[in-house]
Coordinates of C-alpha atoms in Angstrom, one line a residue:
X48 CA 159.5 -65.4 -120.2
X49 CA 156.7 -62.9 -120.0
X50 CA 156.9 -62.4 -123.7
X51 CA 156.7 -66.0 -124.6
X52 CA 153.6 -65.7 -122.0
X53 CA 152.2 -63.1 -123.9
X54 CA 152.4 -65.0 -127.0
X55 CA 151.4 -68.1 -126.1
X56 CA 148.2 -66.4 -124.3
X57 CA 147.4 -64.8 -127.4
X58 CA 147.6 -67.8 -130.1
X59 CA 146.0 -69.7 -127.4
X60 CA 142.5 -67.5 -127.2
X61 CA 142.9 -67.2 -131.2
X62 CA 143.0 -70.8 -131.4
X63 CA 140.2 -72.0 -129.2
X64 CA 137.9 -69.0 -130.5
X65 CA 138.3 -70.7 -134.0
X66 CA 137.8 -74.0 -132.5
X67 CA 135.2 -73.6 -130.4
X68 CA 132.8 -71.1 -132.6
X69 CA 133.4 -73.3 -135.9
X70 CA 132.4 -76.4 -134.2
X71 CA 129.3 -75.2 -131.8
X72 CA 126.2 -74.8 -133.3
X73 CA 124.5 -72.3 -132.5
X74 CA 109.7 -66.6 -95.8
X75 CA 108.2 -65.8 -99.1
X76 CA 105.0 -64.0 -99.5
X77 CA 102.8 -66.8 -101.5
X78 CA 99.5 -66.0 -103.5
X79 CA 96.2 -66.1 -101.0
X80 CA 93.4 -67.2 -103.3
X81 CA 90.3 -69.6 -103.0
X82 CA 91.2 -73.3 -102.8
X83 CA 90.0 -74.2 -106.8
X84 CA 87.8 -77.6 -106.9
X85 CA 88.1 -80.1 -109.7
X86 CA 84.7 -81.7 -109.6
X87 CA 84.3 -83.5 -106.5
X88 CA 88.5 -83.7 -106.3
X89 CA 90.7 -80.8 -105.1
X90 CA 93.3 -79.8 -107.6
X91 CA 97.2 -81.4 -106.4
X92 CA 99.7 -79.6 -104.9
X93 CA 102.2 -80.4 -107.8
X94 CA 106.0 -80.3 -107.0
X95 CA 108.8 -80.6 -110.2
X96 CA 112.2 -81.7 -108.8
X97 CA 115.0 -80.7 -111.6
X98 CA 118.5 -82.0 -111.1
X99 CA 121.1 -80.6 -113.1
X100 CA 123.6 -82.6 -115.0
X101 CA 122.8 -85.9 -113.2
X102 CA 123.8 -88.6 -115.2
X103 CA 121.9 -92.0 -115.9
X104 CA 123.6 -93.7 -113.6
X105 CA 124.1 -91.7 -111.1
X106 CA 121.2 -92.3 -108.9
X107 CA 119.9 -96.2 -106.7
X108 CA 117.3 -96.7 -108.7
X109 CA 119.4 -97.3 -111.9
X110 CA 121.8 -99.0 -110.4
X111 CA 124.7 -96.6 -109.2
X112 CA 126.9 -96.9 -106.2
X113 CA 125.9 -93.4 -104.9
X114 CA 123.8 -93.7 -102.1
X115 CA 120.2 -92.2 -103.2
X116 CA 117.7 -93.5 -100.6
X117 CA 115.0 -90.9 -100.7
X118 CA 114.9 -90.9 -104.5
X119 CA 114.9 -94.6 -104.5
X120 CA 111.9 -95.0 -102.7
X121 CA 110.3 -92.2 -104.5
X122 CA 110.8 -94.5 -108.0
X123 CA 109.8 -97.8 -105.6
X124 CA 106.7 -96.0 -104.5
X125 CA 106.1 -94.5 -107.7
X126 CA 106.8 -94.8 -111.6
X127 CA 110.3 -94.9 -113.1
X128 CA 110.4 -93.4 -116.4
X129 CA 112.6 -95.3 -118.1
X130 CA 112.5 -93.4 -121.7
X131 CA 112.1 -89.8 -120.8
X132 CA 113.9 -87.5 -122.8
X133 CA 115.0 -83.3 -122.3
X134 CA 117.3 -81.5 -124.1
X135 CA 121.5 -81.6 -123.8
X136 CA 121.5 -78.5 -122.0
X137 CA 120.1 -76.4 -119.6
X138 CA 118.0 -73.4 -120.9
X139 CA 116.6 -75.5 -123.7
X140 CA 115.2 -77.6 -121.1
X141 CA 113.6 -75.3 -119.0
X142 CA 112.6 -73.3 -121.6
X143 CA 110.3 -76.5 -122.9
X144 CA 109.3 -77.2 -119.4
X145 CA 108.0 -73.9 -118.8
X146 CA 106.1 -73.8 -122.3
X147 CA 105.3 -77.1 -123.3
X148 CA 106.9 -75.8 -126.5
X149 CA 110.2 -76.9 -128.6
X150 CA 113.1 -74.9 -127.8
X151 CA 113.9 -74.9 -131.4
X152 CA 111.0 -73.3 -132.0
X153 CA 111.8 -70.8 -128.8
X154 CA 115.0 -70.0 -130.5
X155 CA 117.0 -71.7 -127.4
X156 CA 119.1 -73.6 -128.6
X157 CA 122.2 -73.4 -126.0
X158 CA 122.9 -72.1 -122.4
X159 CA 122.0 -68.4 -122.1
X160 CA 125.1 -66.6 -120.6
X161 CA 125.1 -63.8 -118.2
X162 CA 125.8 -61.2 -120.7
X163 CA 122.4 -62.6 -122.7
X164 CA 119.7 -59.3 -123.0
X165 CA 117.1 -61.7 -124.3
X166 CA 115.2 -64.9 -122.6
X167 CA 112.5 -66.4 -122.8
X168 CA 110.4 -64.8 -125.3
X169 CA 107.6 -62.6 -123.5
X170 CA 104.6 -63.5 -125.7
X171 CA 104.7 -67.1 -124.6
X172 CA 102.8 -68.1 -121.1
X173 CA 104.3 -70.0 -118.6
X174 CA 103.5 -73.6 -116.2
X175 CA 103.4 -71.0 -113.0
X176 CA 100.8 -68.9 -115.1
X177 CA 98.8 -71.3 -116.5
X178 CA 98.4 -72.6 -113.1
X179 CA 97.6 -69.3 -111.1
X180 CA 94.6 -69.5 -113.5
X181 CA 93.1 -72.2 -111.6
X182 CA 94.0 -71.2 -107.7
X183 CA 97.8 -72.2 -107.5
X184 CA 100.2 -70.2 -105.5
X185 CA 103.7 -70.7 -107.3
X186 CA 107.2 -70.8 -105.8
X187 CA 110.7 -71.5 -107.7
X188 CA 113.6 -71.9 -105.3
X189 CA 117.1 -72.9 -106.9
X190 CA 118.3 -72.2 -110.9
X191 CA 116.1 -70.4 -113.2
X192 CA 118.6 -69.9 -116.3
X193 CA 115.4 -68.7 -118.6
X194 CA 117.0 -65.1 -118.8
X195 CA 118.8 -62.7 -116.6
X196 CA 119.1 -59.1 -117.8
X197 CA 116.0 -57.7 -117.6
X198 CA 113.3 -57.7 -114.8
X199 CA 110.5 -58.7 -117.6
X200 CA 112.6 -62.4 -118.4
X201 CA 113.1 -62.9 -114.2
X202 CA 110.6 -65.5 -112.2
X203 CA 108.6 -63.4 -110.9
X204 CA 107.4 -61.8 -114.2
X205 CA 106.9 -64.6 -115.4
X206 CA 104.1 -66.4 -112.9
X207 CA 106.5 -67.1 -109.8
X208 CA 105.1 -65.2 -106.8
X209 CA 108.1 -66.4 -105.1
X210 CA 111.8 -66.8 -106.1
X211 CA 114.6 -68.2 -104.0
X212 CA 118.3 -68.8 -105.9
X213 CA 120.2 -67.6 -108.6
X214 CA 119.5 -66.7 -112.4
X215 CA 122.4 -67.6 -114.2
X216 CA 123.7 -71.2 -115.3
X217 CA 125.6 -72.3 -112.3
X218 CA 127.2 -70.8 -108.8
X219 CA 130.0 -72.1 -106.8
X220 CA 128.1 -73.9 -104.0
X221 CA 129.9 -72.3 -101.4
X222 CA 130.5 -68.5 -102.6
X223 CA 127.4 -68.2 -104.9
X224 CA 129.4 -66.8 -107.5
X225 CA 129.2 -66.8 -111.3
X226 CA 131.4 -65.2 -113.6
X227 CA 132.4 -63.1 -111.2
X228 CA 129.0 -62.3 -109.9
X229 CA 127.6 -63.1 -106.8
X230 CA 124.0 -64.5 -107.7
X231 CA 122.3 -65.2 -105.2
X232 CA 118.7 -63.4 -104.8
X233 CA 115.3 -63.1 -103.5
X234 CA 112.8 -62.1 -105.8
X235 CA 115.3 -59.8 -107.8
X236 CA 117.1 -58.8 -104.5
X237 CA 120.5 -60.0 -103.8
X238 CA 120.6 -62.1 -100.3
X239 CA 124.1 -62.0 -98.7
X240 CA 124.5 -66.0 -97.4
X241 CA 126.7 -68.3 -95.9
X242 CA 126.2 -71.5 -96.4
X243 CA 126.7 -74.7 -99.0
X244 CA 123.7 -73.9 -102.2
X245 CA 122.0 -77.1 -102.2
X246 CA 121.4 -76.9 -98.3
X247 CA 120.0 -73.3 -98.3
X248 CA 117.4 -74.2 -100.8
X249 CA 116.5 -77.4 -99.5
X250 CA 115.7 -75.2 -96.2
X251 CA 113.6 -72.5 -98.5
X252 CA 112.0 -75.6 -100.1
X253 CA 110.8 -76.4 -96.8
X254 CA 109.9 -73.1 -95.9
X255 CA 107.8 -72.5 -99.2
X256 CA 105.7 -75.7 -97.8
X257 CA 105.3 -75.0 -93.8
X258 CA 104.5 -71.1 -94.6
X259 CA 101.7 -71.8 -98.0
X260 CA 98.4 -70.8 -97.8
X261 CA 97.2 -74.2 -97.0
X262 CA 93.3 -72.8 -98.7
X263 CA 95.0 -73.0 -102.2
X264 CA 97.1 -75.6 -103.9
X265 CA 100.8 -75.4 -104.3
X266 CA 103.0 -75.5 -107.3
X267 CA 106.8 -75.5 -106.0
X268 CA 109.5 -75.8 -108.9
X269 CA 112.5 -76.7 -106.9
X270 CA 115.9 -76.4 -109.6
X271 CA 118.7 -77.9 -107.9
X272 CA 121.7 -76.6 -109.0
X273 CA 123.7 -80.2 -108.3
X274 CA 125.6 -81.7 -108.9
X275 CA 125.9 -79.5 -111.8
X276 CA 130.2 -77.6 -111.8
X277 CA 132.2 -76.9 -109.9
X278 CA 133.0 -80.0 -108.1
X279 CA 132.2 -79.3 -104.7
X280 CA 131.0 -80.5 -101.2
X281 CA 131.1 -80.6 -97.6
X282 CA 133.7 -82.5 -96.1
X283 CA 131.1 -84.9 -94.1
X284 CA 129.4 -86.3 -97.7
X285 CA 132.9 -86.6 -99.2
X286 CA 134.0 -89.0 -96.5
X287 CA 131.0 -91.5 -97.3
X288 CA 132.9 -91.8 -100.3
X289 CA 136.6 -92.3 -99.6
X290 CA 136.5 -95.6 -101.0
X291 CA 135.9 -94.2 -104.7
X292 CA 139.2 -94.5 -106.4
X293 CA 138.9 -91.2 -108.0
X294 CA 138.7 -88.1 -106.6
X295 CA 136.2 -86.5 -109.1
X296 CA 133.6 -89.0 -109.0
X297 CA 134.2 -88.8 -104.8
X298 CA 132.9 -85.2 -105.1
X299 CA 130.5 -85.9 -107.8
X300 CA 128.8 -88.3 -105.6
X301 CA 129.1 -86.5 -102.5
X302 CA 126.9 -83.5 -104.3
X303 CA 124.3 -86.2 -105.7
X304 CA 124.4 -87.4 -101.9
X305 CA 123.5 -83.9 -100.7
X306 CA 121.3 -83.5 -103.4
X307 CA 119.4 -86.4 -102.2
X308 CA 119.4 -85.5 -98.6
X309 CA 117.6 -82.3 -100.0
X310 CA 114.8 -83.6 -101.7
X311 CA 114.4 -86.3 -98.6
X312 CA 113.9 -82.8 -96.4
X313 CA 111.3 -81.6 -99.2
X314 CA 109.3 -84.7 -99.0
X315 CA 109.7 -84.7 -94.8
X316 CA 108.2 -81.3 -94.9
X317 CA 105.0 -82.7 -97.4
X318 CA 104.7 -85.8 -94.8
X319 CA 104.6 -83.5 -91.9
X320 CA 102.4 -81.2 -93.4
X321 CA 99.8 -83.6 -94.0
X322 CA 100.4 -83.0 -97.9
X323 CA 101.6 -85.8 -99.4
X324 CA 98.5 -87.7 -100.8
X325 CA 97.7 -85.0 -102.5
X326 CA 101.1 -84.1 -103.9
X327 CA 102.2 -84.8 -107.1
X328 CA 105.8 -85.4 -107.3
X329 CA 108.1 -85.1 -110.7
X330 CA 111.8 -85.7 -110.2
X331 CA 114.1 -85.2 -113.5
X332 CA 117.4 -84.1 -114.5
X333 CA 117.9 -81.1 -116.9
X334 CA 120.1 -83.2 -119.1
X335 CA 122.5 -85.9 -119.4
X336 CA 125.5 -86.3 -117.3
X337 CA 128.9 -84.0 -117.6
X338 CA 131.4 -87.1 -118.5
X339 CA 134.8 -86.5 -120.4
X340 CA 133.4 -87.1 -123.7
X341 CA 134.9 -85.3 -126.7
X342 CA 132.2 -83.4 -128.9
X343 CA 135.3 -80.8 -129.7
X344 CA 137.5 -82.0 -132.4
X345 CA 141.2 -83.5 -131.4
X346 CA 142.5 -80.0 -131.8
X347 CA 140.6 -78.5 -129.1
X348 CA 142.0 -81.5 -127.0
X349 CA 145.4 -81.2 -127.8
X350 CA 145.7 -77.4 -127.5
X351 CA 144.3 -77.6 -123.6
X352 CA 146.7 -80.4 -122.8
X353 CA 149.7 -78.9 -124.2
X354 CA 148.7 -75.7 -122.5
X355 CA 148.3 -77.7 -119.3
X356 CA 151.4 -79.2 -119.5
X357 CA 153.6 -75.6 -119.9
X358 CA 151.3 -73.7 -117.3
X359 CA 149.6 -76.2 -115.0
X360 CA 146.2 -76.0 -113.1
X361 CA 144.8 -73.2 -114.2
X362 CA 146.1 -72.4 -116.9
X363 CA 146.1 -68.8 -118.4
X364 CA 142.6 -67.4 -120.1
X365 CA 139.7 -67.5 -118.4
X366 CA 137.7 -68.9 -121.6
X367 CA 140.7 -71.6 -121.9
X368 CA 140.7 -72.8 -118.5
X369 CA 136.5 -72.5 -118.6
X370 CA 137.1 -75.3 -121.3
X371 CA 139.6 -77.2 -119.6
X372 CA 137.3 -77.6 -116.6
X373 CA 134.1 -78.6 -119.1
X374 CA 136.0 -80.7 -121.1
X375 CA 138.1 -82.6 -118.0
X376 CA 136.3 -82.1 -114.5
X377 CA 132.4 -84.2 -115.5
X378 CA 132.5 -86.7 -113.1
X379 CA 128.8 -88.7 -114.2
X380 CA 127.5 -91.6 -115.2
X381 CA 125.4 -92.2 -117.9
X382 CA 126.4 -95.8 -119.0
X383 CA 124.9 -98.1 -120.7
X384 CA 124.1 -95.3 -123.0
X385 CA 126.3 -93.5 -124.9
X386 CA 127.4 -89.4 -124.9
X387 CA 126.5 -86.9 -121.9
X388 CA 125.6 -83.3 -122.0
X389 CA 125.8 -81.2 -125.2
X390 CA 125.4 -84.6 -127.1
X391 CA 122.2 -85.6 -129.1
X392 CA 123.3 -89.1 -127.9
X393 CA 121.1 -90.9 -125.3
X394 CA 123.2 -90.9 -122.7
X395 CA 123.3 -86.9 -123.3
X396 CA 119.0 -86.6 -123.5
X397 CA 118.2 -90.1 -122.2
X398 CA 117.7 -89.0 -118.0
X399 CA 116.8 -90.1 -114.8
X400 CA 113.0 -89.3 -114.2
X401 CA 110.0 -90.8 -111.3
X402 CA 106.7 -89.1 -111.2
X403 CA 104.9 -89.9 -107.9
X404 CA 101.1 -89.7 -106.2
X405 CA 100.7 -91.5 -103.7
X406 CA 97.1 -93.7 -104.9
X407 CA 96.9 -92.4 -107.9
X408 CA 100.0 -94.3 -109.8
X409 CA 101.1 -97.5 -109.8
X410 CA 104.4 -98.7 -109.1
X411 CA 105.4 -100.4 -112.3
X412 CA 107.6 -98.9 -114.7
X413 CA 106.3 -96.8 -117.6
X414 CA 108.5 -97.9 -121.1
X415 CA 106.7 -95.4 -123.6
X416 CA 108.5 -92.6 -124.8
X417 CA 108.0 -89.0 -123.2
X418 CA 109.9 -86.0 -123.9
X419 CA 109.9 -82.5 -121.7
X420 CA 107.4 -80.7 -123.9
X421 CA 104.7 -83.5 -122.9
X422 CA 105.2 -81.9 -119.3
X423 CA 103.1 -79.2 -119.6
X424 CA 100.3 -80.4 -121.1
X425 CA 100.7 -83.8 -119.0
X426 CA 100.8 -81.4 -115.8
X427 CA 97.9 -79.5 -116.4
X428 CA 95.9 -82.5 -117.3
X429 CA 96.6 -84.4 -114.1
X430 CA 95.9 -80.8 -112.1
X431 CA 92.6 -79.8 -113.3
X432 CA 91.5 -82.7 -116.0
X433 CA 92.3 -80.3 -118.9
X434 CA 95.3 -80.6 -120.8
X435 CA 94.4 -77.1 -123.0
X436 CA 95.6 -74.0 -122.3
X437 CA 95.1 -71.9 -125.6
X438 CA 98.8 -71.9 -126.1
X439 CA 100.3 -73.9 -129.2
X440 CA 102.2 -76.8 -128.1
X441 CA 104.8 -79.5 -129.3
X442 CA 104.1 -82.2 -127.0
X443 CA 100.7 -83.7 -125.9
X444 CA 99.6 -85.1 -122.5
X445 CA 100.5 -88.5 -121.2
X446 CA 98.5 -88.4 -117.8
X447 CA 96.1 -91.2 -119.1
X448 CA 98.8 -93.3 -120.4
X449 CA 100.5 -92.7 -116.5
X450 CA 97.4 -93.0 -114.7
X451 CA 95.8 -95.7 -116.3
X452 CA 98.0 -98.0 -118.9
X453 CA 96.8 -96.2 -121.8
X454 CA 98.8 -96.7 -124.8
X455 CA 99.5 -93.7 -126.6
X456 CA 101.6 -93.0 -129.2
X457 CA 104.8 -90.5 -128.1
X458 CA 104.4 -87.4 -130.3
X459 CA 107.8 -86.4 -132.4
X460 CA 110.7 -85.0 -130.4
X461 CA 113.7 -82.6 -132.0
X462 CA 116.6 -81.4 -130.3
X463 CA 120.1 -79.9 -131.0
X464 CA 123.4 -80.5 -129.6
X465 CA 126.7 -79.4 -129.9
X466 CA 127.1 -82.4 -132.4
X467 CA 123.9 -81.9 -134.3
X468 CA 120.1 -82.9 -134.0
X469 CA 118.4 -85.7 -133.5
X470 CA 114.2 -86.4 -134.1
X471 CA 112.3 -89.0 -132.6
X472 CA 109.3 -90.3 -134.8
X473 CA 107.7 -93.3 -133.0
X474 CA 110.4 -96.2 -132.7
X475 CA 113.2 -94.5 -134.5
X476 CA 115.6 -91.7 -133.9
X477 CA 117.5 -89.8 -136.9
X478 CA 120.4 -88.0 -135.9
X479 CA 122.2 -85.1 -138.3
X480 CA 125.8 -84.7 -137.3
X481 CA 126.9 -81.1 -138.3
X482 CA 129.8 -83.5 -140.3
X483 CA 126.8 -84.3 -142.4
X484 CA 126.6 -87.6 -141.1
X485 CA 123.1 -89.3 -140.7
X486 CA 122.2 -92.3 -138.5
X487 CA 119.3 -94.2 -137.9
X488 CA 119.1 -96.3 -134.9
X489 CA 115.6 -98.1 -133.9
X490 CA 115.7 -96.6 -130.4
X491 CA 112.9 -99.0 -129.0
X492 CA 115.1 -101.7 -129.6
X493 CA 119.0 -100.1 -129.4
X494 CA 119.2 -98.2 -126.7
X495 CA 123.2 -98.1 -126.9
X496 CA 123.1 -96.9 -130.6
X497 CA 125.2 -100.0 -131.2
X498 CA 123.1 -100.7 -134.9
X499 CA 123.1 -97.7 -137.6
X500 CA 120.4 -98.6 -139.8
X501 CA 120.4 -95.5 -142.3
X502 CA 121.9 -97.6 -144.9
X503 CA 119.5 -100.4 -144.6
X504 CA 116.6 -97.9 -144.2
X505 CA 117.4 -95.1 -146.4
X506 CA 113.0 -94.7 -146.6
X507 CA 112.7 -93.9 -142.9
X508 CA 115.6 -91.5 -143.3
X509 CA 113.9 -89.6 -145.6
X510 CA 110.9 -89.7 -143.6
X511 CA 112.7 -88.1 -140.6
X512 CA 114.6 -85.8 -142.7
X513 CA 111.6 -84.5 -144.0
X514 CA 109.8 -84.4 -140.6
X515 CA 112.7 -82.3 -139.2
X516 CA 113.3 -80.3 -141.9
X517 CA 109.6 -79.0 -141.3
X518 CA 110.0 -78.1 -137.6
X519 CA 109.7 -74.6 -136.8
X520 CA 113.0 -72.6 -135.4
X521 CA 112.6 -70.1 -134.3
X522 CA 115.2 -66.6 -134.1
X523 CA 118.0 -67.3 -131.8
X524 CA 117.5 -65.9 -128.2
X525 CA 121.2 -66.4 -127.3
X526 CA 124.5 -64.3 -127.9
X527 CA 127.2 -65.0 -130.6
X528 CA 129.7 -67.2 -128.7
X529 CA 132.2 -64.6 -129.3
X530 CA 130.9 -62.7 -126.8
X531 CA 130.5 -65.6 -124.6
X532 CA 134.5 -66.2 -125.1
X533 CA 135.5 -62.8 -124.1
X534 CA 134.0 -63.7 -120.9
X535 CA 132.8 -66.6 -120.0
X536 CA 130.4 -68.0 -117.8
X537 CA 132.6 -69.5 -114.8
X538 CA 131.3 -71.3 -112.2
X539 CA 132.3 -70.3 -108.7
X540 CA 135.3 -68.0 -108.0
X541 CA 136.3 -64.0 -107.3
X542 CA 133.5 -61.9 -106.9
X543 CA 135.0 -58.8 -109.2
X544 CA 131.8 -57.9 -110.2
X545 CA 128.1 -56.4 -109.0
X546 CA 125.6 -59.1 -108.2
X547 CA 123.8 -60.4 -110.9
X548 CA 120.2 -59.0 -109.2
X549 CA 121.5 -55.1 -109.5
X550 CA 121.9 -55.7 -113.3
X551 CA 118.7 -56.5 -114.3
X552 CA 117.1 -53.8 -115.4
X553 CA 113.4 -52.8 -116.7

């Protein structure tokens, strides 16, 4: 028997290795500085609010049975972006968000592991920076995932004067660890915690604000890490949700519940404070939701479920049963639209978004198109009335189209999956499945990719070939997968390891 282990271990991990890499592409101490004036208005506190893996509908506002109050009446009270558009995964995301830049062109193109020397690349400037340029005192509590090897890549390197959380992709919410590291820090020094992740940042959120130097404006990125793997939560939100017939989607709304609850604390704290009419809210998710949706071929399927079926829950390898849990244990939502994370498919890019000032935005809707690497430049316009920073960038600012009804036209969007990549040129979308595949869909009009038009538009296909064809990408920033395979990034478990913060090095 422990032969016929051995061997069945071993073709296992050869297996999944060819699968896997033939089909994957590739009380803080705050700034004191002068309050900075913008004419006769004073500069917003500005506050970005990432979830990670929420899934379209997985919040009130767009029609899910999860209970979302607070960000419910942050979309009432504010606009709803109902076409705003990041990347399929993590790091690519927040890579754009902090640049303004594509993360093709970055060279991120995937989720930077633990073991990944590089980040961020250094001769690129930052949101936090840009904005220290003009009086802001900067804070990042929760997931930064932007690099986590080497002090130069880590937040507060990079324009943070504060950091509260972890660096790598994803913790267990209750033991912090990842991949067998505990990760859980303050600025670059491991904090030894008790307590469920998304309630100890909510409470540092809340410090950041009560303990700012209320002369200067604030710029607080909080990164949740839900309800993002493993599926976890306290035993008090899982009860609101006994009713849910199945038990992932009870603990995947428990975590958006608590999630919620955070960001309700966070905007408490602004109201007490005095702050909120002059705070500029932006809520998104990093990606689409984690559903059971099968980007890997029928192979990859068939080899977990027959290894499931001799060994159980888990079952042996940590890089098989890593896959078992991304492949089985997504419990979102992201109907009506199609895919979720890794996918190039709206419901994988396509996410939950409200930006919010109280008196300066409308209510209504906005329908336009906007992509993460408007962000930036649409930040820094609505801060200090200048979208330019002297840094090249792929997206352009919407602020007047949000502020006052402007129609603009969305500037191009690319982005990679694990099924290919997809560009966005004003109503259409092209996407390149790494089968070769191309399809068209006018996304304006077919938001459920229900009507492939590259037959019947073979001119606009060309078009968008040719646009995408001539986007920069840059060198990769991430590891082979190999690596990644030998050991992989779990979320939660054994700490067998040192902390993540003692690793980084100069």
């Amino acid at each position: 028997m422990i032969l016929y282990e051995m061997k069945s271990r071993l073709l296992a991990g050869i297996i999944s290795f060819a699968v896997f890499a033939f089909f994957a592409p590739s009380q803080p101490v705050l700034a004191q500085k002068s309050y900075a004036g913008r004419g006769e208005e004073k500069n917003p506190n500005i506050v970005i609010i990432m979830a990670d893996d929420l899934g379209w509908r997985d919040v009130g506002f767009n029609g899910s049975e999860i209970k979302t109050p607070h960000l419910d009446k942050l979309a009432a009270t504010g606009k709803r972006l109902t076409r705003f558009y990041a990347h399929p995964t993590c790091s690519p995301t927040r890579a754009s968000l902090m640049t303004g830049q594509s993360a093709l062109r970055l060279g991120v193109t995937r989720p930077y592991s633990k073991l990944n020397p590089k980040g961020l690349p250094l001769d690129r400037k930052l949101l936090p920076e840009f904005l220290k340029q003009h009086g802001y005192q900067t804070a990042l509590v929760g997931k930064w995932h932007l690099g986590p090897l080497k002090k130069a890549h880590l937040p507060n390197a990079r324009g943070f004067d504060s950091f509260y959380g972890h660096v790598t992709g994803g913790v267990g919410y209750f033991d912090h660890v990842h991949g067998g590291h505990y990760d859980w820090q303050r600025d670059g020094i491991t904090v030894r915690e008790e307590g469920y992740t998304t309630h100890l940042l909510a409470a540092e959120a809340v410090r950041v604000v009560r303990n700012r130097d209320k002369k200067s404006p604030l710029f607080l990125y909080l990164a949740l890490g839900a309800p993002h793997l493993p599926n976890e939560a306290p035993a008090g939100a899982l009860a609101q949700y006994a009713h849910l017939a199945s038990e992932k989607r009870r603990t995947h709304a428990a975590m958006v519940s608590e999630m919620d609850a955070a960001i309700g604390k966070l905007i408490d704290e602004l109201d007490a404070e005095g702050m909120r009419k002059d705070t500029l809210i932006f809520f998104m998710s990093d990606n689409g939701g984690l559903t059971e949706h099968r980007l890997l071929p029928g192979l990859a399927f068939r080899l977990i479920n027959g290894l499931e079926s001799i060994f159980g829950k888990p079952i042996p390898g940590r890089f098989l049963e890593f896959m078992r849990t991304n492949m089985y244990d997504g419990a979102a939502d992201n109907s009506p639209l199609r895919g979720g994370k890794s996918s190039v498919l709206e419901g994988g890019i396509r996410v939950p978004a409200v930006i919010n000032w109280p008196g300066k935005l409308t209510d209504a809707d906005y329908d336009g198109r906007l992509h993460i690497t408007d962000l930036l430049a649409t930040l820094m316009d609505a801060a200090t009335g200048d979208e330019k920073t002297g840094q090249l960038t792929d997206g352009k600012s919407m602020w007047s189209a949000l502020a006052n009804n402007r129609e603009i036209a969305p500037s191009d969007f690319v982005t990679m999956g694990l099924d290919g990549k997809a560009f966005f040129n004003g109503r259409w979308k092209l996407i390149a499945r790494n089968d070769g595949d191309l399809q068209l869909y006018d996304i304006a009009q077919d938001e459920t990719e229900s009507h492939d038009l590259a037959l019947e538009r073979p001119d606009i296909v060309k078009k968008l070939q040719n646009l995408m064809a001539a986007s920069q990408v840059g060198v990769s920033t991430n590891i082979p997968l190999w690596k990644v395979i030998l050991d992989p990034d779990e979320f939660g478990g054994a700490e067998r390891k040192a902390p993540m913060a003692d690793l980084a090095v100069e």
